[in-house]
mmCIF file of C-alpha atoms and ligand atoms in Angstrom:
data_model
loop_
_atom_site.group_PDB
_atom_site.id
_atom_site.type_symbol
_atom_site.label_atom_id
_atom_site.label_comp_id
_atom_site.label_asym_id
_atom_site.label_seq_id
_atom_site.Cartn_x
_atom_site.Cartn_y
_atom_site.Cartn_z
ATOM 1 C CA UNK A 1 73.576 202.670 62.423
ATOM 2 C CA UNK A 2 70.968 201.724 65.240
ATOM 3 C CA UNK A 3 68.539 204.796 66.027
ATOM 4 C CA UNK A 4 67.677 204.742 69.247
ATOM 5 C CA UNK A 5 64.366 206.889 70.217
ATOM 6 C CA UNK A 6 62.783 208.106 73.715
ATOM 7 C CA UNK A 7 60.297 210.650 74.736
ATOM 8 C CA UNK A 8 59.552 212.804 78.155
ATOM 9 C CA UNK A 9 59.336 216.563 79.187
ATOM 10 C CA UNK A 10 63.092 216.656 80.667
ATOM 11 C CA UNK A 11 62.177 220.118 82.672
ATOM 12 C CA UNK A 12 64.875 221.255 85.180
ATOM 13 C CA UNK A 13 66.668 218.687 83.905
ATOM 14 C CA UNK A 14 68.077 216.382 87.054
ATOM 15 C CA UNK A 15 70.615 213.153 87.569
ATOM 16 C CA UNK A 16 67.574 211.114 86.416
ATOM 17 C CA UNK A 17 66.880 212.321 82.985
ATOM 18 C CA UNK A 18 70.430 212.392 82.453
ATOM 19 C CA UNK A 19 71.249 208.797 83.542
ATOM 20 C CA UNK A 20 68.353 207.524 81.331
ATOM 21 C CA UNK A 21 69.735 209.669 78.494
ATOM 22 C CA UNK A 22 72.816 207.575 78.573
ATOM 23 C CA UNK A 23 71.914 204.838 78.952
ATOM 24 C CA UNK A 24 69.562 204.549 76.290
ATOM 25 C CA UNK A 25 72.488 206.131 74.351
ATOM 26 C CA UNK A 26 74.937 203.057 74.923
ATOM 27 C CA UNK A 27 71.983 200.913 73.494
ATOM 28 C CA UNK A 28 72.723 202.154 69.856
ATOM 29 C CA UNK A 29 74.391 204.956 67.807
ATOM 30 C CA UNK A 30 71.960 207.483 67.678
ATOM 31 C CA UNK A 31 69.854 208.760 70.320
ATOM 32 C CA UNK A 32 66.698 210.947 69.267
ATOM 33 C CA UNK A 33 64.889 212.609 71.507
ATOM 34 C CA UNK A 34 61.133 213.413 71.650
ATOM 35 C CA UNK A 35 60.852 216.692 74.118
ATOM 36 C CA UNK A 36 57.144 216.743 75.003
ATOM 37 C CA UNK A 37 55.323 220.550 73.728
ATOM 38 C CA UNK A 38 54.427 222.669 76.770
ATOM 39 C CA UNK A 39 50.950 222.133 75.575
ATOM 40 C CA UNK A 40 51.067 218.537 75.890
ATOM 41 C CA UNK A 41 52.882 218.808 79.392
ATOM 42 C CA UNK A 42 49.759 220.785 80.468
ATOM 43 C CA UNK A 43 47.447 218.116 79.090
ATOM 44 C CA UNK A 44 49.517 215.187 80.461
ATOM 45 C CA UNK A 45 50.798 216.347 83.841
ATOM 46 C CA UNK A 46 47.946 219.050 84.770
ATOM 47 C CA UNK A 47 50.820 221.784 84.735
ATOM 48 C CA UNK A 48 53.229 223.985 82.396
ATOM 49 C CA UNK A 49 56.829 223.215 82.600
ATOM 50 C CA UNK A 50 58.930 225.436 83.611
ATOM 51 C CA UNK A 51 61.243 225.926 81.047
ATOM 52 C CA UNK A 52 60.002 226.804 77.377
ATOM 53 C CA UNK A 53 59.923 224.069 75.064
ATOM 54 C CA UNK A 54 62.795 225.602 73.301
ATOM 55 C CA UNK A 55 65.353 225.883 76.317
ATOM 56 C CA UNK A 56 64.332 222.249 77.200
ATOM 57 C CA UNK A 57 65.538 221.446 73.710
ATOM 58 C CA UNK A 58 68.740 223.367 74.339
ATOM 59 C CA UNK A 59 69.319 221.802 77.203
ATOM 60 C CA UNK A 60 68.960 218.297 76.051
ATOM 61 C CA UNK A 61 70.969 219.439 72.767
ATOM 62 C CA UNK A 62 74.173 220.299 74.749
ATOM 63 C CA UNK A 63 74.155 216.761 76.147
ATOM 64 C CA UNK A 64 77.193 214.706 74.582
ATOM 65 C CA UNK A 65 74.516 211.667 74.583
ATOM 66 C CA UNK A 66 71.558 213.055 72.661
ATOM 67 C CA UNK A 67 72.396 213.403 68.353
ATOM 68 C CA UNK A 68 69.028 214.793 67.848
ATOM 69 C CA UNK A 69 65.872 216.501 69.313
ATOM 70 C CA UNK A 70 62.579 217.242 68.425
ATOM 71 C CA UNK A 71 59.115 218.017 69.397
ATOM 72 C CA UNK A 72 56.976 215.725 70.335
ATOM 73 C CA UNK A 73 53.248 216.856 69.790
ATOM 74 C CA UNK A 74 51.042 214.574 70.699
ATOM 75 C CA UNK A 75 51.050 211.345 72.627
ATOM 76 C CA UNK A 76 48.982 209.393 70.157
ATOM 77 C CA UNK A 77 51.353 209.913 67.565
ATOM 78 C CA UNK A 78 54.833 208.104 69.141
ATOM 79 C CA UNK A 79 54.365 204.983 66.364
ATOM 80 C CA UNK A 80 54.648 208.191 63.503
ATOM 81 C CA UNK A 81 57.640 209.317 65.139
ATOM 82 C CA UNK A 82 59.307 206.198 65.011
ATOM 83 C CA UNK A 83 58.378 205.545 61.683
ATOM 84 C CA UNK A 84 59.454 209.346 60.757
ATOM 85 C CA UNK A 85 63.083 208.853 62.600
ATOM 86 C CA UNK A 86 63.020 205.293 61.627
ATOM 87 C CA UNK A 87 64.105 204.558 64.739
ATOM 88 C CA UNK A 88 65.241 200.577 65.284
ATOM 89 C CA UNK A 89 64.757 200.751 69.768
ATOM 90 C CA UNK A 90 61.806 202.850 71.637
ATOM 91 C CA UNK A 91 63.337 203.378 75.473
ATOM 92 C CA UNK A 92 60.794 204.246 78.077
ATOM 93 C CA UNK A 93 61.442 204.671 81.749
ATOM 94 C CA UNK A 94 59.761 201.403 83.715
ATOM 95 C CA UNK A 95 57.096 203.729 84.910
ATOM 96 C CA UNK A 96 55.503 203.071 81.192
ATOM 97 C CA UNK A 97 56.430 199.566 81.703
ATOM 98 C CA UNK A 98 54.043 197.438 79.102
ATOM 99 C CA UNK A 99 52.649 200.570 78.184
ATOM 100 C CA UNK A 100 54.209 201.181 74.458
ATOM 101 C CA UNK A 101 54.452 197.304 73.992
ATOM 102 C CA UNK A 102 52.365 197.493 70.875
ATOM 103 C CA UNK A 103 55.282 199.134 69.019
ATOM 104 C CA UNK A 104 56.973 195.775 69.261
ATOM 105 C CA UNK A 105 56.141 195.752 65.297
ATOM 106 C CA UNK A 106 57.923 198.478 64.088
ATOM 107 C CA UNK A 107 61.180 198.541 66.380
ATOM 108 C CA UNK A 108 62.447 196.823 69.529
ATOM 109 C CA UNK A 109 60.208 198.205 72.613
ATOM 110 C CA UNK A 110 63.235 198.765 76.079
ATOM 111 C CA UNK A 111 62.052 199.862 79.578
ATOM 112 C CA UNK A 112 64.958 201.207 81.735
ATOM 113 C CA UNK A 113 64.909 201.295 85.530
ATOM 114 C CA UNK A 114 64.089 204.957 86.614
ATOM 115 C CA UNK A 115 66.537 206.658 89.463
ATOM 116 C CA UNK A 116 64.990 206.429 92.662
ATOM 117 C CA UNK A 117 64.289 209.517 94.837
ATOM 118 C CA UNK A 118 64.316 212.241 92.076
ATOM 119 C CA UNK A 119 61.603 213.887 89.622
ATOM 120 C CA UNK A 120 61.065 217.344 88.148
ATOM 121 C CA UNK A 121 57.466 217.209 90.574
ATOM 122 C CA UNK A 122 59.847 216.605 93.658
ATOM 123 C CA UNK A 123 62.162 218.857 92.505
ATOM 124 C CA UNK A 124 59.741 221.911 92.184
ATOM 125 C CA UNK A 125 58.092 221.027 95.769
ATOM 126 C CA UNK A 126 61.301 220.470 97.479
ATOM 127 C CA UNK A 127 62.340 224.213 95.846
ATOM 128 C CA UNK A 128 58.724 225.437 97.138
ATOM 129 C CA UNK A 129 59.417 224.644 100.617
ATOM 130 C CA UNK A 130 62.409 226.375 100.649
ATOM 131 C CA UNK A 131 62.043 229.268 102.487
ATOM 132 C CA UNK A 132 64.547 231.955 102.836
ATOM 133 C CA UNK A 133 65.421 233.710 105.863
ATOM 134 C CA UNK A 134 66.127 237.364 104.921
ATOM 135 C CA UNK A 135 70.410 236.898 105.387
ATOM 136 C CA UNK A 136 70.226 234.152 102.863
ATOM 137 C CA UNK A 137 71.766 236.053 100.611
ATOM 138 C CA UNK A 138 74.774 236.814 102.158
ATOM 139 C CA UNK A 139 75.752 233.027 102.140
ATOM 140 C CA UNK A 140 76.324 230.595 98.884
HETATM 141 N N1 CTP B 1 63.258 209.463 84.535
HETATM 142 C C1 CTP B 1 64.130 208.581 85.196
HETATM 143 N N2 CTP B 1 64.353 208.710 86.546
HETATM 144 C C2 CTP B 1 63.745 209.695 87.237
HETATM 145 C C3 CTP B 1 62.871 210.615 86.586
HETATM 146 C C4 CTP B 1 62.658 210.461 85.218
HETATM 147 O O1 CTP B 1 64.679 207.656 84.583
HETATM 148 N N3 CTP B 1 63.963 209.785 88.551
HETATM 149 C C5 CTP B 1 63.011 209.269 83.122
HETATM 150 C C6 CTP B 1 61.540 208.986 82.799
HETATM 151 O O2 CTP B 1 61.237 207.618 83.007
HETATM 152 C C7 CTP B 1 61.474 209.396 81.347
HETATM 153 C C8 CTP B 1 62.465 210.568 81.260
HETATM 154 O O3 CTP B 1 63.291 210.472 82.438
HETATM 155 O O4 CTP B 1 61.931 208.349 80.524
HETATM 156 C C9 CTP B 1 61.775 211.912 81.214
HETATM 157 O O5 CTP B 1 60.888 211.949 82.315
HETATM 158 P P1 CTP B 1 60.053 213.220 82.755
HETATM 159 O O6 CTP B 1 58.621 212.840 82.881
HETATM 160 O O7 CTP B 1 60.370 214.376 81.899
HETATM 161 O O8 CTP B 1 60.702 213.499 84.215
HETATM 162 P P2 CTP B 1 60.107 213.384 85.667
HETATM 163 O O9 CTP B 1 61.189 213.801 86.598
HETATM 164 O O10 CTP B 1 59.515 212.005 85.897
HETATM 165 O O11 CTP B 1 58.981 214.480 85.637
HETATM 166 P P3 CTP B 1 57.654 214.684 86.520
HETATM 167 O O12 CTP B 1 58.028 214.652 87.958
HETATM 168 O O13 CTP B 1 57.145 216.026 86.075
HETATM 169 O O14 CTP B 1 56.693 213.563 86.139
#
Protein backbone atom coordinates (compact mmCIF):
# COMPACT_ATOMS: atom_id res chain seq x y z
CA UNK A 1 0.00 0.00 0.00
CA UNK A 2 1.91 3.31 -1.00
CA UNK A 3 0.38 6.48 0.89
CA UNK A 4 0.63 9.17 -1.05
CA UNK A 5 0.32 12.75 0.86
CA UNK A 6 -0.20 16.53 -0.42
CA UNK A 7 -1.26 19.72 1.13
CA UNK A 8 -3.00 23.19 -0.21
CA UNK A 9 -6.23 25.25 0.53
CA UNK A 10 -8.25 23.74 -2.62
CA UNK A 11 -10.94 26.82 -2.33
CA UNK A 12 -13.42 27.04 -5.28
CA UNK A 13 -11.98 24.14 -6.27
CA UNK A 14 -10.87 24.53 -10.25
CA UNK A 15 -9.34 22.10 -13.24
CA UNK A 16 -6.00 22.72 -11.44
CA UNK A 17 -6.48 21.30 -8.05
CA UNK A 18 -8.25 18.59 -9.60
CA UNK A 19 -5.59 17.58 -12.19
CA UNK A 20 -2.92 17.64 -9.41
CA UNK A 21 -5.28 15.54 -7.27
CA UNK A 22 -4.97 12.83 -9.81
CA UNK A 23 -2.17 12.79 -10.60
CA UNK A 24 -0.59 12.51 -7.42
CA UNK A 25 -3.27 9.78 -7.01
CA UNK A 26 -1.83 7.50 -9.93
CA UNK A 27 1.57 7.84 -8.02
CA UNK A 28 0.37 5.33 -5.26
CA UNK A 29 -2.74 3.77 -3.62
CA UNK A 30 -3.74 6.15 -1.24
CA UNK A 31 -4.00 9.74 -1.58
CA UNK A 32 -4.29 11.88 1.77
CA UNK A 33 -5.00 15.13 1.72
CA UNK A 34 -3.87 18.01 3.99
CA UNK A 35 -6.75 20.91 3.52
CA UNK A 36 -5.03 24.01 4.93
CA UNK A 37 -7.37 25.64 8.30
CA UNK A 38 -8.98 28.96 7.31
CA UNK A 39 -6.73 30.33 9.93
CA UNK A 40 -3.68 29.28 8.30
CA UNK A 41 -5.04 30.47 4.79
CA UNK A 42 -5.30 33.93 6.45
CA UNK A 43 -1.76 33.70 7.77
CA UNK A 44 -0.31 32.25 4.52
CA UNK A 45 -2.17 34.01 1.72
CA UNK A 46 -3.19 37.44 3.60
CA UNK A 47 -6.97 36.38 3.04
CA UNK A 48 -9.91 33.93 4.26
CA UNK A 49 -11.01 31.38 1.83
CA UNK A 50 -14.04 31.37 0.73
CA UNK A 51 -15.43 28.27 1.54
CA UNK A 52 -15.34 26.96 5.29
CA UNK A 53 -12.77 24.59 6.05
CA UNK A 54 -15.39 21.99 6.34
CA UNK A 55 -17.09 22.36 2.77
CA UNK A 56 -13.49 22.44 1.34
CA UNK A 57 -13.14 19.05 2.97
CA UNK A 58 -16.42 17.94 1.44
CA UNK A 59 -15.54 18.94 -1.60
CA UNK A 60 -12.24 17.27 -1.83
CA UNK A 61 -13.99 14.11 -0.08
CA UNK A 62 -16.44 13.55 -3.01
CA UNK A 63 -13.45 13.33 -5.35
CA UNK A 64 -13.04 9.58 -6.63
CA UNK A 65 -9.09 10.38 -6.27
CA UNK A 66 -8.72 11.55 -2.68
CA UNK A 67 -9.15 8.25 0.19
CA UNK A 68 -8.68 10.63 2.95
CA UNK A 69 -8.72 14.29 4.24
CA UNK A 70 -7.69 16.16 7.00
CA UNK A 71 -6.73 19.39 8.49
CA UNK A 72 -3.76 20.70 8.13
CA UNK A 73 -2.88 23.22 11.02
CA UNK A 74 0.12 24.55 10.73
CA UNK A 75 2.80 24.77 8.09
CA UNK A 76 5.67 23.88 10.36
CA UNK A 77 4.23 20.74 11.17
CA UNK A 78 4.00 18.85 7.40
CA UNK A 79 7.13 16.30 8.57
CA UNK A 80 4.39 15.26 11.73
CA UNK A 81 1.84 14.70 9.27
CA UNK A 82 3.74 12.47 7.29
CA UNK A 83 4.99 10.68 10.04
CA UNK A 84 1.21 10.59 11.54
CA UNK A 85 -0.26 9.21 7.97
CA UNK A 86 2.94 7.44 7.42
CA UNK A 87 2.84 8.53 4.22
CA UNK A 88 5.71 6.82 1.72
CA UNK A 89 5.49 10.17 -1.29
CA UNK A 90 4.99 14.09 -0.27
CA UNK A 91 3.53 15.78 -3.79
CA UNK A 92 3.84 19.50 -4.00
CA UNK A 93 2.91 21.64 -6.94
CA UNK A 94 6.45 23.00 -8.68
CA UNK A 95 5.65 26.35 -7.23
CA UNK A 96 7.25 24.74 -3.82
CA UNK A 97 9.81 23.30 -6.01
CA UNK A 98 13.00 22.49 -3.53
CA UNK A 99 11.02 23.84 -0.92
CA UNK A 100 9.97 20.52 1.22
CA UNK A 101 13.25 18.78 0.00
CA UNK A 102 14.32 18.18 3.56
CA UNK A 103 11.59 15.52 3.93
CA UNK A 104 13.66 13.44 1.57
CA UNK A 105 14.35 11.37 4.98
CA UNK A 106 11.19 10.26 5.90
CA UNK A 107 9.39 9.61 2.40
CA UNK A 108 10.06 10.28 -1.28
CA UNK A 109 9.75 14.29 -1.83
CA UNK A 110 7.55 14.73 -5.89
CA UNK A 111 6.94 18.21 -7.43
CA UNK A 112 4.21 18.12 -10.16
CA UNK A 113 3.90 20.70 -12.93
CA UNK A 114 1.05 23.17 -11.93
CA UNK A 115 -1.82 23.97 -14.78
CA UNK A 116 -1.08 27.06 -16.40
CA UNK A 117 -3.56 29.99 -16.49
CA UNK A 118 -5.76 29.03 -13.44
CA UNK A 119 -5.70 29.77 -9.50
CA UNK A 120 -8.35 30.29 -6.82
CA UNK A 121 -6.63 34.27 -6.69
CA UNK A 122 -7.48 34.52 -10.53
CA UNK A 123 -10.49 32.93 -10.12
CA UNK A 124 -11.94 35.35 -7.41
CA UNK A 125 -10.60 38.55 -9.50
CA UNK A 126 -11.80 37.34 -12.76
CA UNK A 127 -15.46 36.79 -10.73
CA UNK A 128 -14.84 40.48 -9.24
CA UNK A 129 -14.72 42.06 -12.51
CA UNK A 130 -17.69 40.63 -13.56
CA UNK A 131 -20.15 43.05 -13.66
CA UNK A 132 -23.73 42.48 -14.31
CA UNK A 133 -25.89 44.47 -16.41
CA UNK A 134 -29.35 44.57 -14.75
CA UNK A 135 -31.07 41.84 -17.64
CA UNK A 136 -28.43 39.39 -16.67
CA UNK A 137 -30.68 37.49 -15.15
CA UNK A 138 -32.92 36.74 -17.69
CA UNK A 139 -30.10 34.83 -19.62
CA UNK A 140 -28.05 31.48 -18.40
N1 LIG B 1 -2.33 23.83 -8.26
C1 LIG B 1 -2.03 23.39 -9.56
N2 LIG B 1 -2.34 24.18 -10.64
C2 LIG B 1 -2.95 25.37 -10.45
C3 LIG B 1 -3.28 25.83 -9.14
C4 LIG B 1 -2.95 25.02 -8.06
O1 LIG B 1 -1.46 22.32 -9.75
N3 LIG B 1 -3.22 26.13 -11.52
C5 LIG B 1 -1.95 23.00 -7.14
C6 LIG B 1 -0.96 23.68 -6.18
O2 LIG B 1 0.37 23.57 -6.68
C7 LIG B 1 -1.19 22.90 -4.91
C8 LIG B 1 -2.68 22.56 -4.97
O3 LIG B 1 -3.08 22.75 -6.34
O4 LIG B 1 -0.44 21.70 -4.94
C9 LIG B 1 -3.51 23.43 -4.05
O5 LIG B 1 -3.18 24.77 -4.37
P1 LIG B 1 -3.91 26.04 -3.76
O6 LIG B 1 -2.89 26.96 -3.20
O7 LIG B 1 -5.01 25.64 -2.87
O8 LIG B 1 -4.57 26.66 -5.11
P2 LIG B 1 -4.27 27.99 -5.90
O9 LIG B 1 -5.23 28.01 -7.04
O10 LIG B 1 -2.80 28.09 -6.26
O11 LIG B 1 -4.67 29.09 -4.85
P3 LIG B 1 -4.26 30.63 -4.70
O12 LIG B 1 -4.51 31.32 -5.99
O13 LIG B 1 -5.15 31.12 -3.59
O14 LIG B 1 -2.79 30.66 -4.30
Amino acid sequence: MKKIITFGTYDLLHIGHVRILQRAAELGDRLIVGVSCSELNRSKKGRAPVYTTEDRMAILSALSCVDEVFVERSLEAKGDYIKQFDADVLVMGDDWEGRFDEFKSICSVVYLPRTTGISTSKLIADISDINPTPESHLTD
